[in-house]
Coordinates of C-alpha atoms in Angstrom, one line a residue:
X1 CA 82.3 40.7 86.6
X2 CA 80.4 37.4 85.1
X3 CA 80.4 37.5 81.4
X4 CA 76.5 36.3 81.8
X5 CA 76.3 40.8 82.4
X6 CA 78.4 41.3 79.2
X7 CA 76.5 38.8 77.4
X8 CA 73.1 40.4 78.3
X9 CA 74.8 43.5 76.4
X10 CA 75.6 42.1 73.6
X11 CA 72.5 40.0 72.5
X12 CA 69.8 42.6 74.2
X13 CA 66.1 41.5 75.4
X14 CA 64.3 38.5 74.6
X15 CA 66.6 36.8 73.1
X16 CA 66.0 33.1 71.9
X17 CA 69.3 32.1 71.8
X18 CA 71.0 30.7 75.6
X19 CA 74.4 32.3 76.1
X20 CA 77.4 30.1 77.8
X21 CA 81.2 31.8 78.7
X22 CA 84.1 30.2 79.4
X23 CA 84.0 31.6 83.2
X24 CA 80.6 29.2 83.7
X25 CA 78.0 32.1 83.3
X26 CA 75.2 32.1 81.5
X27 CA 72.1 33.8 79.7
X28 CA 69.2 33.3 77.7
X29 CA 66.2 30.7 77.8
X30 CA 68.2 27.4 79.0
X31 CA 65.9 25.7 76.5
X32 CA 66.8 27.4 73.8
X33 CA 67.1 25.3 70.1
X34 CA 69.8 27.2 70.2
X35 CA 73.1 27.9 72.6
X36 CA 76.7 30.3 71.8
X37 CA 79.3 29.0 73.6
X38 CA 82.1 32.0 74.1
X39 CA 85.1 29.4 74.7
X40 CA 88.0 31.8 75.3
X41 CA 88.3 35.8 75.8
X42 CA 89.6 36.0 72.4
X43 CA 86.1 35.3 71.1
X44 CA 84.5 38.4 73.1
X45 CA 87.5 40.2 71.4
X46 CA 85.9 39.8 68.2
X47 CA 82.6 40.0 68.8
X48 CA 83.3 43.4 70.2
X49 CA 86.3 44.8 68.4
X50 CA 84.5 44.0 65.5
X51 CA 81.7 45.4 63.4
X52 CA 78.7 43.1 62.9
X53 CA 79.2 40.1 61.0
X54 CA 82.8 40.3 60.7
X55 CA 82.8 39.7 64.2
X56 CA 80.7 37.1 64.8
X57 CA 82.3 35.2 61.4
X58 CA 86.2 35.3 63.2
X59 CA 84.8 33.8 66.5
X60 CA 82.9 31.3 64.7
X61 CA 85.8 30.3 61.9
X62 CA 88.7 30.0 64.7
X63 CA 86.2 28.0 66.9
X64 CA 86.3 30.5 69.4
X65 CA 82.7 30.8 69.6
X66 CA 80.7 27.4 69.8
X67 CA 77.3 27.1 67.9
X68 CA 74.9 24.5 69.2
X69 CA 72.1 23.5 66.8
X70 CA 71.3 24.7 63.4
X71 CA 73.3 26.9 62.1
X72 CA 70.4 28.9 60.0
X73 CA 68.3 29.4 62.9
X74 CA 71.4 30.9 65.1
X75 CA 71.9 33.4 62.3
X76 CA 68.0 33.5 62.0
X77 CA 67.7 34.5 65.8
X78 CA 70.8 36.6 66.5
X79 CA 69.2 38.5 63.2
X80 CA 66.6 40.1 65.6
X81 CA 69.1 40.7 68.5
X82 CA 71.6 43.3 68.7
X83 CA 74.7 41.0 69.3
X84 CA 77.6 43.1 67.3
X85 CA 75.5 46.2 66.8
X86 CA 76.4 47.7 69.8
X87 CA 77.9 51.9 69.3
X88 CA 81.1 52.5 70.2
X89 CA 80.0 53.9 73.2
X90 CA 78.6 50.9 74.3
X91 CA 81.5 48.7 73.1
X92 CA 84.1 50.6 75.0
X93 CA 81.8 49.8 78.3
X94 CA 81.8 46.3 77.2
X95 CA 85.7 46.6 77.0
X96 CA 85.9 48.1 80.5
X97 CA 84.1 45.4 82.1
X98 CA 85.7 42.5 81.0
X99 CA 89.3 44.2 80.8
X100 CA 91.7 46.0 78.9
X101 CA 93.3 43.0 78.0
X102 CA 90.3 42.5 75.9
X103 CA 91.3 45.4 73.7
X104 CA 94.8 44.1 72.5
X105 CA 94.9 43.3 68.8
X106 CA 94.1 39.7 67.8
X107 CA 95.2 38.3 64.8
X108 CA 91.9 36.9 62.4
X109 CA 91.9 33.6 61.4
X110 CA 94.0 32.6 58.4
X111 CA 91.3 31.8 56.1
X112 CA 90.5 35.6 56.2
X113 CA 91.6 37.1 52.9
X114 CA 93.3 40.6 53.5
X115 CA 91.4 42.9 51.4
X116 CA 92.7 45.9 49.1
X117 CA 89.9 48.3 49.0
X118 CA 91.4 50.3 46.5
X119 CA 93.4 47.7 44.4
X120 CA 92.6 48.0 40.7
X121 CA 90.8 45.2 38.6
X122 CA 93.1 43.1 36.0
X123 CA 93.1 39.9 34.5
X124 CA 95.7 38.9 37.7
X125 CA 93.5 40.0 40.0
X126 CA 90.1 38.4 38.5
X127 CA 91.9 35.3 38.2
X128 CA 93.4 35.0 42.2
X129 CA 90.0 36.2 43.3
X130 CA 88.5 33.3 41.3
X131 CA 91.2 30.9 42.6
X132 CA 90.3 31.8 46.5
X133 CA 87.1 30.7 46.0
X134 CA 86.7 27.8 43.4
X135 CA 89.8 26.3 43.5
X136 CA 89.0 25.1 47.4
X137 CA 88.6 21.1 46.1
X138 CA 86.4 19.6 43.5
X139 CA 86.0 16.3 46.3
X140 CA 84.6 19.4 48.3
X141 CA 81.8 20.8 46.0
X142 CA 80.8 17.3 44.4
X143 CA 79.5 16.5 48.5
X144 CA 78.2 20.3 48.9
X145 CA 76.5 20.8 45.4
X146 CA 75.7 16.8 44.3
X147 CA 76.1 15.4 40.7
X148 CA 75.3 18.4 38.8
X149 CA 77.7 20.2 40.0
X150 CA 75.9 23.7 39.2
X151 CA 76.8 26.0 41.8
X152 CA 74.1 28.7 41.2
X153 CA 70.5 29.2 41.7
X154 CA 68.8 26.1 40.8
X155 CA 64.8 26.4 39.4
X156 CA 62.4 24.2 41.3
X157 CA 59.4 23.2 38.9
X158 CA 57.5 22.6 42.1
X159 CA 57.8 22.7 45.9
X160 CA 58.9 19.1 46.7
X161 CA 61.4 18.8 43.6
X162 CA 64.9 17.7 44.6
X163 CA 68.0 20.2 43.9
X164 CA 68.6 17.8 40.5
X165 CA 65.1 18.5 39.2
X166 CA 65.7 21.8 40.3
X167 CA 69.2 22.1 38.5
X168 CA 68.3 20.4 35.3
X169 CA 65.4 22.8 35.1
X170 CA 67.7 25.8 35.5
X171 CA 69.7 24.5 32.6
X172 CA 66.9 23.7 30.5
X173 CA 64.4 26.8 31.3
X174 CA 68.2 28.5 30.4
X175 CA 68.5 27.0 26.7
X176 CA 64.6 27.5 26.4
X177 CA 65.0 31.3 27.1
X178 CA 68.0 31.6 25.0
X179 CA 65.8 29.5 22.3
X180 CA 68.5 26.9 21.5
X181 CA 68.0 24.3 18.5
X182 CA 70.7 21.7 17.2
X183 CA 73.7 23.0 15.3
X184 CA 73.6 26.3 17.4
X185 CA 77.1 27.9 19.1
X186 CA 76.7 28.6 22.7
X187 CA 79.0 30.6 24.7
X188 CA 79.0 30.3 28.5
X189 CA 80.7 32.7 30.0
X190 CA 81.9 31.4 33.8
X191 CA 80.9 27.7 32.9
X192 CA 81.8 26.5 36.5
X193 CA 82.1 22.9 36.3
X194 CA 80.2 22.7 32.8
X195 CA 76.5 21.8 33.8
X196 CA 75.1 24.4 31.5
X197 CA 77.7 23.2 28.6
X198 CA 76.8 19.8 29.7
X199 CA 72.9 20.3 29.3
X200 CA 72.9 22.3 26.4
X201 CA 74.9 20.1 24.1
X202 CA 72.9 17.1 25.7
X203 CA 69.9 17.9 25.2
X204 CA 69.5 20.4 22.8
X205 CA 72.2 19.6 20.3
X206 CA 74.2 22.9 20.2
X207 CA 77.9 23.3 19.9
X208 CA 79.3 25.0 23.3
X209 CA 82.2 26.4 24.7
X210 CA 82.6 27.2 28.1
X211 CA 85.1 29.8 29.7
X212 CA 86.2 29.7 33.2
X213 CA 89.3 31.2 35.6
X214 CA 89.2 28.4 37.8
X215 CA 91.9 25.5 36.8
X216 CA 89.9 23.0 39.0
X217 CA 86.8 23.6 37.5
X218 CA 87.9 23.0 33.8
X219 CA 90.1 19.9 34.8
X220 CA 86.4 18.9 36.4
X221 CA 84.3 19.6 33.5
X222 CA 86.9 18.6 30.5
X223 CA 87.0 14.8 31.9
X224 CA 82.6 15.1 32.0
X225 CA 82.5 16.0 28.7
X226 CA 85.0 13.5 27.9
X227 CA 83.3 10.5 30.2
X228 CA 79.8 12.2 28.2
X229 CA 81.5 11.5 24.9
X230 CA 80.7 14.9 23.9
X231 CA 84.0 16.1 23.0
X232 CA 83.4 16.3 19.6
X233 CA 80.2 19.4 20.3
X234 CA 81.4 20.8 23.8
X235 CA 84.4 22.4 25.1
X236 CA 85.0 23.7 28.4
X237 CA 88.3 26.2 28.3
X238 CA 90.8 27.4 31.4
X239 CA 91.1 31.2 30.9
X240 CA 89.7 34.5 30.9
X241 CA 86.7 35.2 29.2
X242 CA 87.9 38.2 27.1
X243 CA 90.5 36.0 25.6
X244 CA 88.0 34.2 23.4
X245 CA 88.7 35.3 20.1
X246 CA 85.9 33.2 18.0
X247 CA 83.0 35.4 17.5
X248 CA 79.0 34.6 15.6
X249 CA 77.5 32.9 18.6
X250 CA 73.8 32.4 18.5
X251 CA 73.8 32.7 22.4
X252 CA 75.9 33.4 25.7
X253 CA 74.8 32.7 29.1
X254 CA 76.5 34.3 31.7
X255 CA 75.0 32.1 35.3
X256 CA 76.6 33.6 38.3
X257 CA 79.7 35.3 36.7
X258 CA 78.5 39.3 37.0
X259 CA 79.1 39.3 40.5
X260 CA 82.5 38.8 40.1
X261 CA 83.0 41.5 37.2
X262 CA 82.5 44.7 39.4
X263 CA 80.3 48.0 39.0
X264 CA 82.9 49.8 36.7
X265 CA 83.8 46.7 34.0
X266 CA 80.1 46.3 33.7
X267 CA 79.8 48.5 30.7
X268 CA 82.6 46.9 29.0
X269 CA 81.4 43.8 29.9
X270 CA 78.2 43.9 28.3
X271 CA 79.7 45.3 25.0
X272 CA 82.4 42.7 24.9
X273 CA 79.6 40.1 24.9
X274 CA 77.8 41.8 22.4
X275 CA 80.6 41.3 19.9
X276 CA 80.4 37.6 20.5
X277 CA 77.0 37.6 19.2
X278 CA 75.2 37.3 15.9
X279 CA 72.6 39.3 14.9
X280 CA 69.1 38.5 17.1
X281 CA 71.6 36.3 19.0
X282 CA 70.4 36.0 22.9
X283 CA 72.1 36.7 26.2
X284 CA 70.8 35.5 29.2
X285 CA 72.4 37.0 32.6
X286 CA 72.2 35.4 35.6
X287 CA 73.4 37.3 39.0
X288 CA 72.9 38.0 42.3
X289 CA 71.7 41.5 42.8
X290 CA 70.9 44.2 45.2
X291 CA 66.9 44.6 46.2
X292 CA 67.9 48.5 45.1
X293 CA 70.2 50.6 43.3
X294 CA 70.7 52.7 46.3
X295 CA 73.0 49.9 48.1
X296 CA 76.6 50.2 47.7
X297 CA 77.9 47.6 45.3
X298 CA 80.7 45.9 47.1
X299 CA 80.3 42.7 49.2
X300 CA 79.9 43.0 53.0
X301 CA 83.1 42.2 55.1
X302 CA 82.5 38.5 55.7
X303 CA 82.1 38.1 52.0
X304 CA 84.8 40.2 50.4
X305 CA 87.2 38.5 53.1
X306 CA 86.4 34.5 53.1
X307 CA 84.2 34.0 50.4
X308 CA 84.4 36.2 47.6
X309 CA 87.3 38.8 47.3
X310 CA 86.4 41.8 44.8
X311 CA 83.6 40.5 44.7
X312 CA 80.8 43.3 44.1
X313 CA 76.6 43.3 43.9
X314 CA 74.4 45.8 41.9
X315 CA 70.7 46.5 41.6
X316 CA 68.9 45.4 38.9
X317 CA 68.5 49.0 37.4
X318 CA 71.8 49.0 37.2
X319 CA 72.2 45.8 35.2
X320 CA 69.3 46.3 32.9
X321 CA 70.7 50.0 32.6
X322 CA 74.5 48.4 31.3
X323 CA 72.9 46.3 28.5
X324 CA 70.8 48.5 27.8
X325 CA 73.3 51.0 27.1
X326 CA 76.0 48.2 25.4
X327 CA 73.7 46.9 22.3
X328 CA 71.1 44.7 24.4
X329 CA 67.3 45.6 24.3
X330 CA 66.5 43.6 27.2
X331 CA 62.8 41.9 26.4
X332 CA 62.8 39.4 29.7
X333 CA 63.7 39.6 33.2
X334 CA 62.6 37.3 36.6
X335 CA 63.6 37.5 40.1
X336 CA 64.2 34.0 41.7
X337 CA 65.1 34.7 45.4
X338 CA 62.6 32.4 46.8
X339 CA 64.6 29.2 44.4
X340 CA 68.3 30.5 45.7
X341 CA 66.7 30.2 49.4
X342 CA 66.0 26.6 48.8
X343 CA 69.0 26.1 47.1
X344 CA 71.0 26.8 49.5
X345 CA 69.1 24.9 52.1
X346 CA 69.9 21.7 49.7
X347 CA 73.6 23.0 50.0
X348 CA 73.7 23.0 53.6
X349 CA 72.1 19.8 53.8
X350 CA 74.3 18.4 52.0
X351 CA 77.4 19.8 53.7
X352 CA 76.0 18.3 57.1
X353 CA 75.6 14.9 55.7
X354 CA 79.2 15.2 55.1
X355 CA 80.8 17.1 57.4
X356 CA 83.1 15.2 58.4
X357 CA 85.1 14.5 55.1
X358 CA 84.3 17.8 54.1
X359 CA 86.6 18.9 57.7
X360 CA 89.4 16.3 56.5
X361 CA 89.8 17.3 52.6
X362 CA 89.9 21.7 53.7
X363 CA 90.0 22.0 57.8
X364 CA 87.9 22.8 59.6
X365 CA 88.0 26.3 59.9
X366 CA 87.0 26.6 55.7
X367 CA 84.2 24.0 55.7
X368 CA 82.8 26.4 58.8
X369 CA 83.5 29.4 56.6
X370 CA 81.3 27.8 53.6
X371 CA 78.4 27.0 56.1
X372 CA 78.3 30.1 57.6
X373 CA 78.1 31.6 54.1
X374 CA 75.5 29.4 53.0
X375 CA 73.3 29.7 55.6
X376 CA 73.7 33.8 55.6
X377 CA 73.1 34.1 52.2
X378 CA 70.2 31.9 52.6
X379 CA 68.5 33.6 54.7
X380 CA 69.7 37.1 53.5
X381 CA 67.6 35.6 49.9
X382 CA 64.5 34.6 52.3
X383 CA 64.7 38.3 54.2
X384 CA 64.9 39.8 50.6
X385 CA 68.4 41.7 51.5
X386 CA 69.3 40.2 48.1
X387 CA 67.9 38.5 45.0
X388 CA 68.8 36.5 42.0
X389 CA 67.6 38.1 38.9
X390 CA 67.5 36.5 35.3
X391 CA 67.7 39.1 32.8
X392 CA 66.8 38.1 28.6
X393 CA 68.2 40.5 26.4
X394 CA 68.6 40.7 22.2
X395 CA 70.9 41.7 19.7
X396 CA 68.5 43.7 17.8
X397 CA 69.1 44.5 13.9
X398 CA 67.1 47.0 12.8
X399 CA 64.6 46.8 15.5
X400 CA 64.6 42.9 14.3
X401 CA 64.5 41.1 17.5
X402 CA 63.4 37.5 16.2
X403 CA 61.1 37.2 19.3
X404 CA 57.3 35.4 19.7
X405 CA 54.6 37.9 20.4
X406 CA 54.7 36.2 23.5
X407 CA 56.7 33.9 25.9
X408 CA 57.4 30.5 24.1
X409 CA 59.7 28.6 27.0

């Protein structure tokens, strides 16, 4: 049987997308801005054999499955189709047709992460999990994320801004939320490659100290503040954030470090960083979340197994409900979906303009894995299957809150 029948199967009626096999068949509009090339019967293996996006993500990573065009409008168009949503009736037809041979295990490609569904969280784990994912090559991120380095939802003060406007007014519409003045003490929790410490201590003349697990990203931000000559006001540590001992910050910003803590540490997560505070001291949380609290918290299985292991989403009930219950009385909170969605179009901009170092410092097979994620999760922002939420909250004394009747950044 021609694969063109199979095909068919797999990415149902109307498609948009042409469809070419390795046995010469083919299907779908042959002037399509868009064309799958299935090189080998290992990629039919898993598209079939496996559920949804895991499938699709294995074909693509090994370069079993070609993808002609943009990237983003593949995912955009196979989002309508039913390629990898067939039942398991329907698979084991597709199975039959093309041969049992088909069904014989194939190994995934080795930049899938094995995953421990039931391993429990510890500062080991936290800190591997972290590793997978930052520790990839700081050559790598500084042509993915440009000069600022910030690898979280940037803020665009208008439509045409580029991602540095964009970045600088994340940091800065940050510190104006978090209402820092000169001589404060910051504490950014997750500090990444130290934009925010960066920004802070730059510009509005706070002391800051920066926490993160990744070795490469505090190696990274040490020699900015160093080349800044900010050493003397900014600090950017390797370590765990619950090892800081200092305590009587006037703020902590925590941008794009909850989806890494997981649903059951989010209590003690929010009451840790209430101890770091002073009184009316500000937190502001920055995270991915969940468009409900109905959704299960952990990652799909293309996340949790090449981009983020452990890594785990929640609602924004859910967050607001954590602080609220640890010692925050939350008095702000903004959903920025539609800036992440652009943010990550900059991203994958950038990783096409330089593809071809990016494929000689990691291979090939990660600098596919970080497209495919960046262009799923930018159009998983755009289709509002998740958001980025920034959530103000107070260390109240007495009901003191030290806030403005209204807004003041």
């Amino acid at each position: 049987m021609q694969l063109s029948n199979v095909m068919r199967r797999l990415a149902g009626t109307g498609t948009s997308v042409e469809f070419r096999a390795y046995d010469g068949s083919r299907c779908g509009p042959p002037d399509a801005a868009v064309r799958l090339d299935i090189r080998n019967p290992r990629a039919l293996t898993y598209l079939v054999t496996s559920s949804g996006e895991l499938g699709l993500a294995r074909a693509y990573v090994s370069g079993d499955l070609g993808i002609e065009g943009d990237l983003y409008d593949a995912l955009r168009a196979l989002a309508n189709n039913q390629i990898g949503q067939l039942s398991w009736p329907e698979r084991w037809e597709v199975l039959r047709s093309v041969g049992v041979k088909t069904l014989r295990p194939v190994a995934p490609p080795p930049e899938e992460v094995r995953v421990r569904r039931w391993r429990p969280r510890s500062k080991a784990t936290d800190k591997k999990a972290i590793s997978h994912h930052y520790d990839v090559s700081n050559r790598f991120y500084e042509w993915v994320l440009g000069p600022s380095m910030a690898y979280t939802c940037a803020v665009f003060p208008r439509p045409d801004a580029t991602l540095e406007e964009a970045q600088a007014e994340k940091f800065d519409l940050v510190c104006r939320k978090l209402a820092l003045r000169p001589g404060m003490r910051l504490l950014d929790v997750g500090c990444g490659w130290g934009g925010m410490v960066l920004h802070a201590t730059r510009h509005y003349g706070v002391r800051a100290l920066g926490v993160t697990l990744s070795r490469q990203q505090a190696e990274w931000a040490q020699k900015a503040i160093a080349d800044a000559g900010l050493s003397d006001h900014a600090e950017v540590r390797w370590g765990d954030y619950r090892d800081v001992a200092e305590t009587g910050f006037d703020a902590v910003s925590s941008i794009g470090l909850t989806e890494h803590i997981g649903l059951r540490q989010l209590p003690a997560y929010f009451r840790f960083l209430h101890t770091k505070l002073r009184p009316q001291g500000r937190l502001l949380n920055h995270c991915i979340m969940r468009p409900t609290t109905r959704e299960r918290a952990r990652a799909g299985a293309f996340i949790s197994r090449y981009v983020f292991p452990n890594g785990e989403l929640e609602g924004l009930g859910t967050i607001v409900a954590a602080m609220q219950d640890n010692g925050f009385e939350v008095r702000h909170e903004e959903n920025l979906r539609e800036h992440y969605a652009k943010t990550l179009a900059a991203w994958c901009a950038n990783l096409d303009a330089h593809w071809d170092e990016a494929v000689r410092e990691v291979g090939v097979g990660t600098a596919r894995v970080w497209l495919l994620y960046m262009a799923g999760s930018r159009l998983g922002f755009e289709r509002n299957s998740i958001q980025l939420h920034q959530v103000l909250g107070v260390k109240t004394v007495d009901g003191q809150a030290a806030f403005p009747l209204r807004p003041d950044w």
